[in-house]
Amino acid sequence: LLSTRKYNIKHQKQYKHKKLYQAGAGPAYFPDSSPVVASAHLMRWICRNPDLLKKLHESGYGKNSKEFTPMQISYIIYFLGEP
């Protein structure tokens, strides 16, 4: 079970000022890839992690979403680790 309260507060402080577009999140995890390829790799990782995907959907992320909210970023970091 995800202990969200402490973890989310800690990581939301880092990203609280803005939403992060998928194209910006991908290169954080795959800096040697182009932004398009890095974004595709990140989305593949997310789709292969059912717990992460469930939390993202619960927080409003959908198939056509183009950005991550600070809460969603905290879930990604929790499940995938720091970039």
mmCIF file of C-alpha atoms in Angstrom:
data_model
loop_
_atom_site.group_PDB
_atom_site.id
_atom_site.type_symbol
_atom_site.label_atom_id
_atom_site.label_comp_id
_atom_site.label_asym_id
_atom_site.label_seq_id
_atom_site.Cartn_x
_atom_site.Cartn_y
_atom_site.Cartn_z
ATOM 1 C CA LEU A 1 0.000 0.000 0.000
ATOM 2 C CA LEU A 2 1.239 3.462 -0.864
ATOM 3 C CA SER A 3 1.821 5.677 2.148
ATOM 4 C CA THR A 4 0.993 8.836 0.271
ATOM 5 C CA ARG A 5 0.830 11.576 2.882
ATOM 6 C CA LYS A 6 4.501 12.027 3.859
ATOM 7 C CA TYR A 7 5.894 10.923 0.541
ATOM 8 C CA ASN A 8 3.687 13.170 -1.585
ATOM 9 C CA ILE A 9 4.321 16.225 0.576
ATOM 10 C CA LYS A 10 8.076 15.705 0.268
ATOM 11 C CA HIS A 11 8.027 15.351 -3.523
ATOM 12 C CA GLN A 12 5.290 17.892 -4.211
ATOM 13 C CA LYS A 13 7.498 20.608 -2.726
ATOM 14 C CA GLN A 14 10.030 19.917 -5.467
ATOM 15 C CA TYR A 15 7.433 20.245 -8.258
ATOM 16 C CA LYS A 16 4.735 22.376 -6.638
ATOM 17 C CA HIS A 17 5.184 25.384 -8.903
ATOM 18 C CA LYS A 18 4.246 23.756 -12.205
ATOM 19 C CA LYS A 19 2.853 20.824 -14.076
ATOM 20 C CA LEU A 20 5.318 18.737 -16.010
ATOM 21 C CA TYR A 21 4.651 17.864 -19.630
ATOM 22 C CA GLN A 22 5.318 14.288 -20.697
ATOM 23 C CA ALA A 23 7.921 15.517 -23.143
ATOM 24 C CA GLY A 24 9.822 17.015 -20.195
ATOM 25 C CA ALA A 25 9.427 14.019 -17.907
ATOM 26 C CA GLY A 26 10.812 11.494 -20.387
ATOM 27 C CA PRO A 27 14.247 13.096 -20.813
ATOM 28 C CA ALA A 28 14.636 13.241 -17.036
ATOM 29 C CA TYR A 29 14.636 9.424 -17.014
ATOM 30 C CA PHE A 30 16.274 8.922 -20.423
ATOM 31 C CA PRO A 31 18.675 11.848 -20.931
ATOM 32 C CA ASP A 32 20.547 10.195 -23.832
ATOM 33 C CA SER A 33 17.368 9.816 -25.919
ATOM 34 C CA SER A 34 15.508 12.398 -27.955
ATOM 35 C CA PRO A 35 12.495 13.926 -26.143
ATOM 36 C CA VAL A 36 10.026 11.954 -28.277
ATOM 37 C CA VAL A 37 11.783 8.634 -27.706
ATOM 38 C CA ALA A 38 12.343 9.383 -24.010
ATOM 39 C CA SER A 39 8.658 10.187 -23.548
ATOM 40 C CA ALA A 40 7.699 6.921 -25.286
ATOM 41 C CA HIS A 41 10.085 4.956 -23.042
ATOM 42 C CA LEU A 42 8.669 6.569 -19.906
ATOM 43 C CA MET A 43 5.093 5.841 -20.977
ATOM 44 C CA ARG A 44 6.080 2.215 -21.623
ATOM 45 C CA TRP A 45 7.517 1.986 -18.093
ATOM 46 C CA ILE A 46 4.348 3.523 -16.669
ATOM 47 C CA CYS A 47 2.092 1.131 -18.612
ATOM 48 C CA ARG A 48 4.116 -1.856 -17.389
ATOM 49 C CA ASN A 49 3.569 -0.840 -13.766
ATOM 50 C CA PRO A 50 -0.112 -1.536 -12.992
ATOM 51 C CA ASP A 51 0.030 0.022 -9.521
ATOM 52 C CA LEU A 52 1.481 3.262 -10.876
ATOM 53 C CA LEU A 53 -0.973 3.321 -13.762
ATOM 54 C CA LYS A 54 -3.873 2.837 -11.334
ATOM 55 C CA LYS A 55 -2.703 5.723 -9.116
ATOM 56 C CA LEU A 56 -2.286 7.990 -12.145
ATOM 57 C CA HIS A 57 -5.799 7.173 -13.382
ATOM 58 C CA GLU A 58 -7.226 7.763 -9.901
ATOM 59 C CA SER A 59 -5.573 11.194 -9.864
ATOM 60 C CA GLY A 60 -7.105 12.228 -13.180
ATOM 61 C CA TYR A 61 -4.528 11.097 -15.711
ATOM 62 C CA GLY A 62 -6.103 9.815 -18.917
ATOM 63 C CA LYS A 63 -5.137 8.378 -22.261
ATOM 64 C CA ASN A 64 -5.050 11.821 -23.892
ATOM 65 C CA SER A 65 -3.343 13.681 -21.041
ATOM 66 C CA LYS A 66 -0.257 15.635 -22.063
ATOM 67 C CA GLU A 67 1.020 16.706 -18.652
ATOM 68 C CA PHE A 68 1.531 15.391 -15.142
ATOM 69 C CA THR A 69 0.309 17.228 -12.059
ATOM 70 C CA PRO A 70 2.627 17.530 -9.043
ATOM 71 C CA MET A 71 0.691 14.673 -7.382
ATOM 72 C CA GLN A 72 1.162 12.470 -10.435
ATOM 73 C CA ILE A 73 4.864 13.305 -10.525
ATOM 74 C CA SER A 74 5.151 12.179 -6.911
ATOM 75 C CA TYR A 75 3.549 8.832 -7.847
ATOM 76 C CA ILE A 76 5.958 8.379 -10.744
ATOM 77 C CA ILE A 77 8.938 9.073 -8.486
ATOM 78 C CA TYR A 78 7.570 6.744 -5.816
ATOM 79 C CA PHE A 79 7.141 3.815 -8.204
ATOM 80 C CA LEU A 80 10.037 4.408 -10.613
ATOM 81 C CA GLY A 81 12.523 6.190 -8.374
ATOM 82 C CA GLU A 82 14.276 9.498 -8.862
ATOM 83 C CA PRO A 83 15.277 10.270 -12.446
#
